XYZ file of C-alpha atoms in Angstrom:
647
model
C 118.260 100.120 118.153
C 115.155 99.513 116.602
C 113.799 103.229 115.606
C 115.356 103.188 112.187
C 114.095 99.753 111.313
C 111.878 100.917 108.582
C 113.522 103.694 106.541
C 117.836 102.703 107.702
C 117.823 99.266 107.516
C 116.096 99.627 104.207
C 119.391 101.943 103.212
C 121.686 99.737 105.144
C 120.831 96.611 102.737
C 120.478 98.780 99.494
C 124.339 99.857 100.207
C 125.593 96.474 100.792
C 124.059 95.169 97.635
C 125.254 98.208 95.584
C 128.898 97.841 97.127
C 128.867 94.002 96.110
C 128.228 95.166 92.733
C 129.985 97.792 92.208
C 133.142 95.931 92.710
C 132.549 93.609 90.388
C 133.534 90.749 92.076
C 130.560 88.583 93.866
C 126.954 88.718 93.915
C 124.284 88.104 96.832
C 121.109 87.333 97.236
C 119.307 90.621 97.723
C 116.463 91.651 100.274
C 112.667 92.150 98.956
C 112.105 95.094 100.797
C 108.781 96.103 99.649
C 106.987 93.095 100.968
C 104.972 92.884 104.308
C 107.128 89.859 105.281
C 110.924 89.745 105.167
C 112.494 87.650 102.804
C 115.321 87.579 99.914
C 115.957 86.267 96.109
C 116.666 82.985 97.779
C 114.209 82.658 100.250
C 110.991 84.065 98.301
C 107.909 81.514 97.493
C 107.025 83.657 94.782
C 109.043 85.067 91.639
C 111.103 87.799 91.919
C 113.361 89.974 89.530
C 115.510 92.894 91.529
C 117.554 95.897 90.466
C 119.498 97.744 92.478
C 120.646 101.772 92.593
C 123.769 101.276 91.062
C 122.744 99.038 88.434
C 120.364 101.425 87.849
C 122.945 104.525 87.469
C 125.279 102.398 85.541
C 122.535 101.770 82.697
C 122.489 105.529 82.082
C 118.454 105.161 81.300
C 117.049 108.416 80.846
C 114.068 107.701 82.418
C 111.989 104.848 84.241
C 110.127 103.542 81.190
C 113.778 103.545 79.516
C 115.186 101.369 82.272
C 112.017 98.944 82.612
C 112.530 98.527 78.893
C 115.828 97.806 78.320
C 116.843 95.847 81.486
C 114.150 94.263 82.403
C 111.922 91.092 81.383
C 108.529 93.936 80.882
C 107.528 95.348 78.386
C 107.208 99.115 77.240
C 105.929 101.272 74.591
C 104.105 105.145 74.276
C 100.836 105.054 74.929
C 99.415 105.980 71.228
C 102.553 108.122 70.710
C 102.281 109.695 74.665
C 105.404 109.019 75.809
C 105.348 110.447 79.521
C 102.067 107.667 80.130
C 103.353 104.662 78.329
C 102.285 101.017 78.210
C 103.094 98.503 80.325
C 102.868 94.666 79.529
C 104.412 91.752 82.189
C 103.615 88.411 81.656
C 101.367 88.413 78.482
C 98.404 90.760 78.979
C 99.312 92.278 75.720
C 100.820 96.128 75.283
C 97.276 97.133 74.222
C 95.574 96.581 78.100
C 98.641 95.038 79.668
C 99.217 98.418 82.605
C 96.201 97.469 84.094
C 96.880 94.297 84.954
C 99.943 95.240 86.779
C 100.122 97.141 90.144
C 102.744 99.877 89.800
C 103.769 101.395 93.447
C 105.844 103.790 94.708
C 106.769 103.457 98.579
C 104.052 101.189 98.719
C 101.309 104.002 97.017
C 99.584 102.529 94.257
C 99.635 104.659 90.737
C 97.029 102.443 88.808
C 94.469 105.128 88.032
C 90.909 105.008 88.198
C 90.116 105.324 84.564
C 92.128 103.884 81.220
C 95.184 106.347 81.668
C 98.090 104.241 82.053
C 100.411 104.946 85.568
C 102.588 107.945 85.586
C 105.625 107.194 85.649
C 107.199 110.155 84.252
C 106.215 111.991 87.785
C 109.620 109.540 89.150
C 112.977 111.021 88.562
C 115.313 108.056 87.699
C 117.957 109.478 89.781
C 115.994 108.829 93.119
C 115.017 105.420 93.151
C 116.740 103.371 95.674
C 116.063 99.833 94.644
C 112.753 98.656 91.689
C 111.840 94.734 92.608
C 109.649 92.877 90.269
C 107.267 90.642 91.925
C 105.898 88.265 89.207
C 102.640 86.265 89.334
C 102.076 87.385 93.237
C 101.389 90.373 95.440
C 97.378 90.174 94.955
C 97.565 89.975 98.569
C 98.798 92.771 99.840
C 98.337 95.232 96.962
C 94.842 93.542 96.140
C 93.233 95.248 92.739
C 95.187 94.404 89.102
C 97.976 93.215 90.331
C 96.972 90.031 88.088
C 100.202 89.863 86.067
C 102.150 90.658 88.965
C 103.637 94.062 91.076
C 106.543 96.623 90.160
C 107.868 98.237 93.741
C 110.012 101.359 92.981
C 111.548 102.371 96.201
C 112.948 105.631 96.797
C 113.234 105.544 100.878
C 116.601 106.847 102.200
C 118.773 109.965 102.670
C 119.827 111.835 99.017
C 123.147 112.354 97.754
C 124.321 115.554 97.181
C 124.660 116.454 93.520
C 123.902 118.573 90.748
C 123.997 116.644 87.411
C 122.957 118.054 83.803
C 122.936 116.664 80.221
C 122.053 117.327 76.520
C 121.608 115.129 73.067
C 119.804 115.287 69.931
C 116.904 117.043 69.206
C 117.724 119.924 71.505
C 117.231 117.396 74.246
C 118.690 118.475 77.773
C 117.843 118.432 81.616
C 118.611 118.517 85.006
C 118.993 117.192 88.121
C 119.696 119.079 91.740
C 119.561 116.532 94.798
C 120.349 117.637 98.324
C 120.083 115.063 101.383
C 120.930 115.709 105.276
C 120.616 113.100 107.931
C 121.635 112.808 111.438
C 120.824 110.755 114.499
C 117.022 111.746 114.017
C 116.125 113.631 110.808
C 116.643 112.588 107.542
C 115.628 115.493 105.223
C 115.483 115.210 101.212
C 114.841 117.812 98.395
C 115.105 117.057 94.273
C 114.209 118.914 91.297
C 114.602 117.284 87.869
C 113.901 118.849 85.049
C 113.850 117.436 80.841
C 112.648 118.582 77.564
C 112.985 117.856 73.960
C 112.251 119.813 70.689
C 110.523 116.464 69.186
C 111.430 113.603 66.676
C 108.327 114.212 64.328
C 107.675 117.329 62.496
C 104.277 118.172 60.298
C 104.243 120.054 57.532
C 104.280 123.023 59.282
C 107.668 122.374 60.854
C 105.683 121.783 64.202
C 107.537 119.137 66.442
C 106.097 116.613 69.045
C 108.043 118.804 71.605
C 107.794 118.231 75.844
C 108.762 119.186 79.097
C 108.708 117.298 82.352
C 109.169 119.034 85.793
C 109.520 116.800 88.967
C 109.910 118.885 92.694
C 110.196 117.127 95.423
C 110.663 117.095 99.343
C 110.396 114.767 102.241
C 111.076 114.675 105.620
C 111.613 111.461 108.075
C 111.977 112.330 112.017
C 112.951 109.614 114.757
C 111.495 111.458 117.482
C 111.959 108.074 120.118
C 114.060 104.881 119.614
C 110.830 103.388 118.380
C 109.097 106.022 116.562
C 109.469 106.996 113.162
C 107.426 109.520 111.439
C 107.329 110.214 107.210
C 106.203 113.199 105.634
C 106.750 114.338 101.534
C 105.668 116.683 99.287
C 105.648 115.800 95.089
C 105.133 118.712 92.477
C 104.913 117.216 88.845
C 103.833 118.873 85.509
C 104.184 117.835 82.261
C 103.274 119.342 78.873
C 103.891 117.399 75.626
C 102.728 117.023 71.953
C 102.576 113.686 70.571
C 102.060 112.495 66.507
C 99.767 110.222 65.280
C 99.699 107.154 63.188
C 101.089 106.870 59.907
C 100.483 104.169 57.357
C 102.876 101.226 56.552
C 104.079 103.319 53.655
C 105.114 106.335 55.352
C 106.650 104.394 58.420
C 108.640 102.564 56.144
C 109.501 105.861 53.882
C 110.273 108.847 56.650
C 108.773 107.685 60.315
C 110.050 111.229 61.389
C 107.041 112.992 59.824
C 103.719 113.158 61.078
C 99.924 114.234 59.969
C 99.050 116.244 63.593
C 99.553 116.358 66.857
C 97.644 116.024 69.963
C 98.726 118.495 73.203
C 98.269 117.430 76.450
C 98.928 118.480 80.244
C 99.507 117.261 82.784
C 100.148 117.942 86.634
C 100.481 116.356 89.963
C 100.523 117.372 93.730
C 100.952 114.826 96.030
C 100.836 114.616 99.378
C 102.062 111.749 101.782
C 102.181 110.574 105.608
C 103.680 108.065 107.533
C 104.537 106.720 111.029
C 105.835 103.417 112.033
C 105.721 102.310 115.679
C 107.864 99.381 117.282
C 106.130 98.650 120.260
C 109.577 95.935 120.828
C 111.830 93.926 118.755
C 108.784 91.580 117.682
C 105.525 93.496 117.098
C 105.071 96.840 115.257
C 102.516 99.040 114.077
C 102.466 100.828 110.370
C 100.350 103.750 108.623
C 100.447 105.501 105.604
C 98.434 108.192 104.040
C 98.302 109.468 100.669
C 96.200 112.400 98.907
C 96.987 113.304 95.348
C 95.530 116.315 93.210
C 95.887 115.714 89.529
C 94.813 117.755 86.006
C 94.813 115.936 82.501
C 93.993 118.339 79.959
C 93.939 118.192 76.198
C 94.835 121.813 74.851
C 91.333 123.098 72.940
C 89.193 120.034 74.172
C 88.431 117.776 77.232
C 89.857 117.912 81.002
C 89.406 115.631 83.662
C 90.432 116.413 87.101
C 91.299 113.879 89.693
C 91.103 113.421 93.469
C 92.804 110.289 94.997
C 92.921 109.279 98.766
C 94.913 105.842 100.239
C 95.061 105.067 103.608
C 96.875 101.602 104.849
C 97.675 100.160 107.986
C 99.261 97.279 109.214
C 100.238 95.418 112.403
C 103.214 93.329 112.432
C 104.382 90.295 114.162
C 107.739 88.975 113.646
C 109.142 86.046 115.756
C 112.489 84.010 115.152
C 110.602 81.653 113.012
C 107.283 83.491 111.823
C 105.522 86.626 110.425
C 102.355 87.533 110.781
C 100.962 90.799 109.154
C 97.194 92.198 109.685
C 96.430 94.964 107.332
C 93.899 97.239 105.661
C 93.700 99.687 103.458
C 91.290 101.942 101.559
C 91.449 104.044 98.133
C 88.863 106.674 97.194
C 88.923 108.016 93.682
C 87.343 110.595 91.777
C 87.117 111.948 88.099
C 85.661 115.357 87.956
C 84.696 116.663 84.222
C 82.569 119.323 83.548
C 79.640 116.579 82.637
C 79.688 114.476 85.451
C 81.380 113.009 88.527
C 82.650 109.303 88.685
C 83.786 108.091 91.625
C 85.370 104.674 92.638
C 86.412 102.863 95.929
C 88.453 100.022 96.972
C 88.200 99.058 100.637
C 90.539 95.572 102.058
C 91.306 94.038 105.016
C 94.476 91.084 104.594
C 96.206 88.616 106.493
C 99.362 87.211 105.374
C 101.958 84.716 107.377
C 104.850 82.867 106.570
C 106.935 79.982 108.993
C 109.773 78.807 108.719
C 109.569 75.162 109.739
C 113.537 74.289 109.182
C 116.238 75.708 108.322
C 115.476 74.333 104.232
C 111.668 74.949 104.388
C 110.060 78.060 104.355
C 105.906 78.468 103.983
C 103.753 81.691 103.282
C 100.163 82.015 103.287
C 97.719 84.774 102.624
C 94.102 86.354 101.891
C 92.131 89.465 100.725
C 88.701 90.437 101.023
C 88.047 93.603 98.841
C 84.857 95.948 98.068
C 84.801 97.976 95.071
C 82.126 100.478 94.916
C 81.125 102.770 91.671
C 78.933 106.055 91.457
C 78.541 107.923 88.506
C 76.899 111.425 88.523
C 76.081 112.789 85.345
C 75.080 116.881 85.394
C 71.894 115.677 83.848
C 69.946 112.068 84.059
C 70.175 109.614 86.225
C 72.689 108.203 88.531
C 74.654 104.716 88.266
C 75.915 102.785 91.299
C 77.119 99.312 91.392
C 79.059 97.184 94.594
C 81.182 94.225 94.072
C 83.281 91.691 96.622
C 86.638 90.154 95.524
C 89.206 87.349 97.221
C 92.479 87.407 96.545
C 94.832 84.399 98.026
C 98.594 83.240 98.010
C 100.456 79.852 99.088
C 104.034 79.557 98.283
C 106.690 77.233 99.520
C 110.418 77.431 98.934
C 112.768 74.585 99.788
C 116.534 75.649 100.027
C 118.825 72.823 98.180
C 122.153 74.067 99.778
C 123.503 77.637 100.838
C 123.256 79.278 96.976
C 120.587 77.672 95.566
C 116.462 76.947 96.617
C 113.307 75.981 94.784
C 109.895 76.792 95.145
C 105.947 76.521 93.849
C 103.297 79.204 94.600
C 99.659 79.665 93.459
C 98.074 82.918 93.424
C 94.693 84.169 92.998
C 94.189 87.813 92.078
C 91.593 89.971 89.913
C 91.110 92.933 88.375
C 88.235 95.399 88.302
C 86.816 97.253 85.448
C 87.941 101.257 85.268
C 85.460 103.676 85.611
C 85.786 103.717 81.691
C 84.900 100.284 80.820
C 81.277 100.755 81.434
C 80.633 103.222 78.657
C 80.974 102.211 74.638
C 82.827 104.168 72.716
C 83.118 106.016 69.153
C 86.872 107.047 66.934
C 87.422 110.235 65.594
C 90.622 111.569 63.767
C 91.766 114.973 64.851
C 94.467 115.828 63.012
C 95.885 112.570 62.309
C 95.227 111.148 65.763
C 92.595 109.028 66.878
C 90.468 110.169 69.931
C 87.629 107.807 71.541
C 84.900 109.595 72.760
C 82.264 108.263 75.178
C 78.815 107.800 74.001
C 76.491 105.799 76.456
C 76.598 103.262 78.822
C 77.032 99.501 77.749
C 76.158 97.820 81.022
C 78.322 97.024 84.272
C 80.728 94.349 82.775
C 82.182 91.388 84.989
C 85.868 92.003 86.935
C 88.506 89.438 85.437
C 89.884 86.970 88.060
C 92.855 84.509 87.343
C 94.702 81.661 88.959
C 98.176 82.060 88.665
C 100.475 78.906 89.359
C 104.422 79.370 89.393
C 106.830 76.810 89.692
C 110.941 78.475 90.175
C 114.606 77.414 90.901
C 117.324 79.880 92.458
C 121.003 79.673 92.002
C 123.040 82.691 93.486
C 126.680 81.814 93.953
C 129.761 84.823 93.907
C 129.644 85.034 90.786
C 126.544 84.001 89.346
C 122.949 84.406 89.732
C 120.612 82.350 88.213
C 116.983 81.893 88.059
C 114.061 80.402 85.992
C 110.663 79.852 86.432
C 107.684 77.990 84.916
C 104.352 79.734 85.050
C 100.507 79.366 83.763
C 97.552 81.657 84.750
C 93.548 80.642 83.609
C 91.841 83.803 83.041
C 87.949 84.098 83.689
C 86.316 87.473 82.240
C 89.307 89.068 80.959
C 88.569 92.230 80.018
C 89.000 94.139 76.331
C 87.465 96.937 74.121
C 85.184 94.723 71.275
C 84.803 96.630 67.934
C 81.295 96.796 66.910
C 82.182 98.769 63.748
C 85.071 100.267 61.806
C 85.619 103.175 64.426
C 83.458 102.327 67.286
C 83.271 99.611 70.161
C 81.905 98.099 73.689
C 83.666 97.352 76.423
C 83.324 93.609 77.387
C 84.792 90.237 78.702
C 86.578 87.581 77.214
C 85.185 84.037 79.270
C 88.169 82.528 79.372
C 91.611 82.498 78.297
C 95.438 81.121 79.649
C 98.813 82.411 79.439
C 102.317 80.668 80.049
C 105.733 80.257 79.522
C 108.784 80.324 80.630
C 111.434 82.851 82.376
C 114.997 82.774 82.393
C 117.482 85.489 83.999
C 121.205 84.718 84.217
C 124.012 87.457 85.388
C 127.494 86.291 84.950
C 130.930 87.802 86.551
C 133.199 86.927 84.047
C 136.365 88.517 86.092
C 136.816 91.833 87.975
C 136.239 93.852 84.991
C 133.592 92.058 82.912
C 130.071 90.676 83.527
C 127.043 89.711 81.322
C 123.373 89.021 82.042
C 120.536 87.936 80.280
C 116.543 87.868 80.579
C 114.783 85.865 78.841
C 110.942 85.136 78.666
C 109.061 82.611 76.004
C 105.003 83.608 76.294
C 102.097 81.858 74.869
C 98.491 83.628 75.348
C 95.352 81.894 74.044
C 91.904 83.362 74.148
C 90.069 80.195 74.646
C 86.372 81.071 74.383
C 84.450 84.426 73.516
C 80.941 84.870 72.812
C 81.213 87.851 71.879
C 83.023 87.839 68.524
C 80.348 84.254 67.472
C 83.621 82.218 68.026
C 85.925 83.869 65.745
C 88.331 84.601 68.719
C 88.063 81.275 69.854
C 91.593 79.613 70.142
C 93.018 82.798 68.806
C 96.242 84.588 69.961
C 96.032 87.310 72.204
C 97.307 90.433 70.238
C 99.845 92.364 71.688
C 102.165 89.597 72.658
C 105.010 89.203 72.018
C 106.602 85.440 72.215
C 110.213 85.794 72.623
C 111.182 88.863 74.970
C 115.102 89.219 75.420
C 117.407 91.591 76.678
C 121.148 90.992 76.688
C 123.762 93.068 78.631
C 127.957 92.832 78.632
C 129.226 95.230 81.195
C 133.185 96.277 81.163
C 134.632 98.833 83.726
C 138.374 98.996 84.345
C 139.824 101.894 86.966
C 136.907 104.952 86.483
C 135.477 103.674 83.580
C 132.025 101.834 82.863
C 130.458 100.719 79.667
C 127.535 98.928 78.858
C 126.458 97.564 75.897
C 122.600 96.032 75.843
C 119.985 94.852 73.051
C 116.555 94.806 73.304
C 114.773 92.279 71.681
C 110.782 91.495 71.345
C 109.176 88.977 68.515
C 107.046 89.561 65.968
C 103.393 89.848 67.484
C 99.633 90.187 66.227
C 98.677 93.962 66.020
C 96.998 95.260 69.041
C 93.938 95.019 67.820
C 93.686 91.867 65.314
C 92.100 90.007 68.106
C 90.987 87.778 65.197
C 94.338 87.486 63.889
C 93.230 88.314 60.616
C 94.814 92.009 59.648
C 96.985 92.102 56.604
C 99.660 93.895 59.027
C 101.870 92.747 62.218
C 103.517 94.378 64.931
C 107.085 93.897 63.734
C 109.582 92.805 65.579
C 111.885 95.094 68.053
C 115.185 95.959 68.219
C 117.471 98.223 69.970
C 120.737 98.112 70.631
C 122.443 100.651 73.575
C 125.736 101.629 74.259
C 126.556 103.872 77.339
C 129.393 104.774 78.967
C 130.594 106.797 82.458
C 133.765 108.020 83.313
C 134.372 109.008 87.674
C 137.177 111.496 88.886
C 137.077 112.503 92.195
C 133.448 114.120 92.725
C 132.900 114.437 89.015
C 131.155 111.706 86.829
C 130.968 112.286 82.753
C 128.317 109.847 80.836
C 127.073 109.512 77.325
C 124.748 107.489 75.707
C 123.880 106.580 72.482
C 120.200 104.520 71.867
C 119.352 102.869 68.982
C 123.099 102.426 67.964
C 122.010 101.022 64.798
C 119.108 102.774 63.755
C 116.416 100.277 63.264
C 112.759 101.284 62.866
C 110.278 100.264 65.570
C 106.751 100.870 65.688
C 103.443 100.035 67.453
C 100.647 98.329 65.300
C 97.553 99.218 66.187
C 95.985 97.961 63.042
C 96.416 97.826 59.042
C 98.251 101.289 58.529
C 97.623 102.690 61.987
C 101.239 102.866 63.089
C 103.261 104.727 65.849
C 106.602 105.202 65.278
C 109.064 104.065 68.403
C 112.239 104.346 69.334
C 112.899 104.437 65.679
C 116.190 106.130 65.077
C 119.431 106.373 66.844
C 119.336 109.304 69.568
C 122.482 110.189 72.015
C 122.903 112.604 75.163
C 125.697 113.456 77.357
C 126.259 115.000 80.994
C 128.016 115.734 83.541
C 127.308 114.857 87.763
C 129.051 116.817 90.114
C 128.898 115.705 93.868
C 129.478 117.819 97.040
């Protein structure tokens, strides 16, 4: 039958995969679901790193950011101390402007904002994600603006399990979880509501704690009302309120990193709307459409608000033949800020072709291009207007060569860019409020030029039973990459550096040891030059970008025997320049990272007990902004425990 192609066979492959695992006993080469054309770990021309549900569950993150951190080759921290909007850095682009060289999606919607907040990735529960695949160095094609570094899918498609689950840990930490599914030959209907909070880490001198809540509501509906017909519809509540600290000085890091000069109170919310239908006209040629609309409020308690209004719209037809796939797409995304002094609006309109052929039964070719328009219009209550147009290309060629039945090679060049948030155009003055530092917009500084980059990836693939190895090679030349240039002690522009290059090298290796016992590690080695900047006279030139972090490594040993499943992981990230010693100059580095996890689940029946303990021994982390401008993270050892009960 081919009316549950999109949504079942989606589940059908995410259950095999998670069954495999779960047992312990062989690995397989899993399905890239979130890409236009079909194709596996094995049989990708393009980089890939893939988690599934259960390894996932089994990690006992307590949230996404959590998971992305400590599993995965990306890096994470809280954005200035705002922990539900943190920082995202793949491949080098530095934990300063890193998110916004990364496409973040959910069920193929894109959560890259228009202006510099950082994707929300607090709005996903943990519990419902299905699969999260890591597309590295690719995926300019079909997801077109930022995705220079590269594209994280989360997937949350298929029916719900049933359960109720609840924890609690330090800090008066606790939550919730309440998931209800229901699915027969036609309908698949889906409700969630997660809810978290904490009393804080850091307390003032007024005993006031960087406290927050987080409140996810969620339900979606997917009908078969034909054999070929499949229609998608969802609804997403999400609000958020938290307090966050500011910096503290080297001293006072070092001394007690739990206390904290102010705080800065912020709020969020989130109503999202999406649509969907997929149409298989036969067994070789389909149809896809998706709609989203999404109603957002980020307010700072006693100061500014910004409202936002985003529509996405993307279609595709589909060809798929025994030995080629041909996909014809557009999309569009219209974005606006609304604050009570003006109106800025952006667009991104695309049409894309992308194919791939399999010309033997070793050799596999993909091909693919982008044309893109990104309009701006800014409206100011008073003065005049700004509006400013610009084309892009994006392109992809990859070829993977299969060396037996486990194993496969394969090169791919991308092209991909990244245009400047509504944000960029405006310089910029710092002001601390109560310990934090706020940037405030003061005039316009000019439309600055979108970065573009040339990305060139080189890979090998070995998945056997009981083994899964892959590495890859990659470099990407950077024209116009874009940064905020200090012009003073506490004010800056927003401007381009003319060229730069990042590469390295990326190793992942899971290992079954026997039945009970496994191990896996990632491993990435980065080097990121700025290679010419006018803007600093030179002093940049040939300088390190700051941010980044050489040697990224996380290491995992996995033991489950009968009911019982432990993992123990470390997190490790090198000593880097501070975020913004872009002349690599500042008395002070970003130190290095540590964290070491220990979690554990016990199953009866319908019952499931886990605890977790982070940090396990208690190192201090921070983020280095500059000399004495530090946020604490992650930096002491926290624990929670819970309970999931299905039915």
């Amino acid at each position: 039958m081919q009316k549950k192609t999109t949504c079942l066979s989606v589940v059908a492959s995410l259950f095999l995969a998670t069954n495999l695992y779960s047992q312990t006993e062989q690995l397989s080469s899993i399905e890239v679901t979130s890409s236009y054309l079909s194709s596996n770990e094995k049989t990708a021309t393009f980089s890939t790193e893939i988690y599934t549900k259960d390894e996932i569950e089994k990690s006992k993150s307590k949230d996404v950011y959590d998971f992305l951190n400590s599993q995965t080759s990306i890096n994470i921290a809280p954005n200035y101390g705002n922990t539900f909007t943190q920082k995202i850095d793949l491949r080098g682009y530095g934990i300063g402007d890193g998110y916004q060289n990364v496409v973040v999606t959910v069920n193929g919607r894109k959560l890259n904002n228009i202006d510099m907040q950082s994707q929300l990735l607090s709005s996903i529960p943990l519990e419902s994600i299905e699969k999260i695949e890591i597309i590295k160095g690719s995926g300019s094609v079909q997801y077109g603006d930022g995705a220079n570094a590269g594209v994280i899918n989360i997937i949350t498609n298929g029916k719900n399990d049933n359960y109720v689950m609840a924890h609690m840990g330090n800090d008066d930490t606790k939550g919730g979880t309440l998931s209800l599914g229901f699915n027969n030959e036609n309908l698949i209907i889906n409700a969630l509501v997660d809810y978290s909070s904490t009393n804080g880490t850091r307390e003032d001198s007024l005993n006031n704690k960087d406290s927050n809540h987080n409140r996810n509501r969620k339900v979606e509906v997917i009908y078969f009302p034909t054999e070929n017909l499949e229609l998608r519809a969802g609804r997403t509540l999400s609000d958020m309120r938290l307090k966050y600290a500011g910096p503290l000085t080297k001293d006072k890091y070092k001394n007690n990193p739990n206390q904290s000069n102010g705080f800065t109170e912020q709020y969020f919310n989130s109503y999202l709307t999406t649509l969907g239908t997929t149409y298989n006209l036969n067994e070789n040629y389909s149809f896809d459409v998706n709609y989203n609309r999404e109603d957002k409020l980020s307010k700072f308690v006693g100061s500014s608000e910004s409202q936002y209004e985003y529509e996405s719209f993307n279609t595709s037809f589909n060809i798929k033949k025994d030995n080629y796939s041909i996909v014809i797409g557009a999309d569009t995304f219209d974005g606006d800020r609304i604050k009570s002094t003006n109106v800025t609006n952006k667009t991104n309109k695309a049409l894309f072709v992308s194919a791939d052929y399999q010309f033997s039964k070793d050799l596999k070719v993909s091909a693919g291009l982008r044309r893109e328009k990104v309009e701006y219009d800014y409206n100011p209550s008073s003065g005049d207007s700004l509006s400013t147009a610009e084309y892009l290309n994006a392109y992809d060629v990859g070829i993977n060569y299969s060396l037996s039945d486990s194993s496969s090679i394969f090169a791919n060049y991308n092209r991909a860019y990244q245009t400047p948030d509504i944000d960029r155009f405006f310089s910029s003055t710092l002001t601390n409020v109560g310990g934090t530092w706020i940037e405030t917009v003061s005039s316009f500084n000019g439309f600055i030029d979108s970065a573009r980059v040339r990305n060139y990836t080189i890979g090998y693939n070995n998945i056997q039973k009981n083994n899964k190895l892959k590495v890859s090679i990659f470099r990407s030349e950077l024209t116009n990459e874009i940064y905020y240039y200090k012009t003073g002690p506490f004010s800056g522009i927003n401007t381009n550096i003319d060229k730069s290059h990042k590469y390295g090298i990326e190793i992942f290796d899971k290992y079954i040891i026997n039945k009970n016992l496994y191990t896996s590690i990632n491993y990435s080695y980065i080097i990121s030059k700025i290679d010419k900047e006018d803007e600093g006279n030179g002093a940049y030139n040939g300088k390190d970008l700051p941010g980044v972090s050489k040697h990224n490594l996380t290491l995992n040993l996995g033991y489950t025997y009968k009911k019982l499943n432990t993992i123990l992981s470390h997190t490790y990230r090198s000593s880097a320049y501070a975020a913004n010693d872009f002349e690599n100059n500042f008395d002070q580095k970003q130190e290095a990272y540590n964290s070491t996890d220990l979690s554990a689940s016990y199953n009866f029946k319908n019952i499931e007990l886990f605890a977790k303990i982070q940090n396990l021994f208690d190192r201090k982390n921070g983020l280095w902004i500059s000399d004495d401008n530090i946020y604490p993270v992650n930096f002491e050892r926290t624990y929670y425990a819970g309970i999931k009960y299905k039915f």
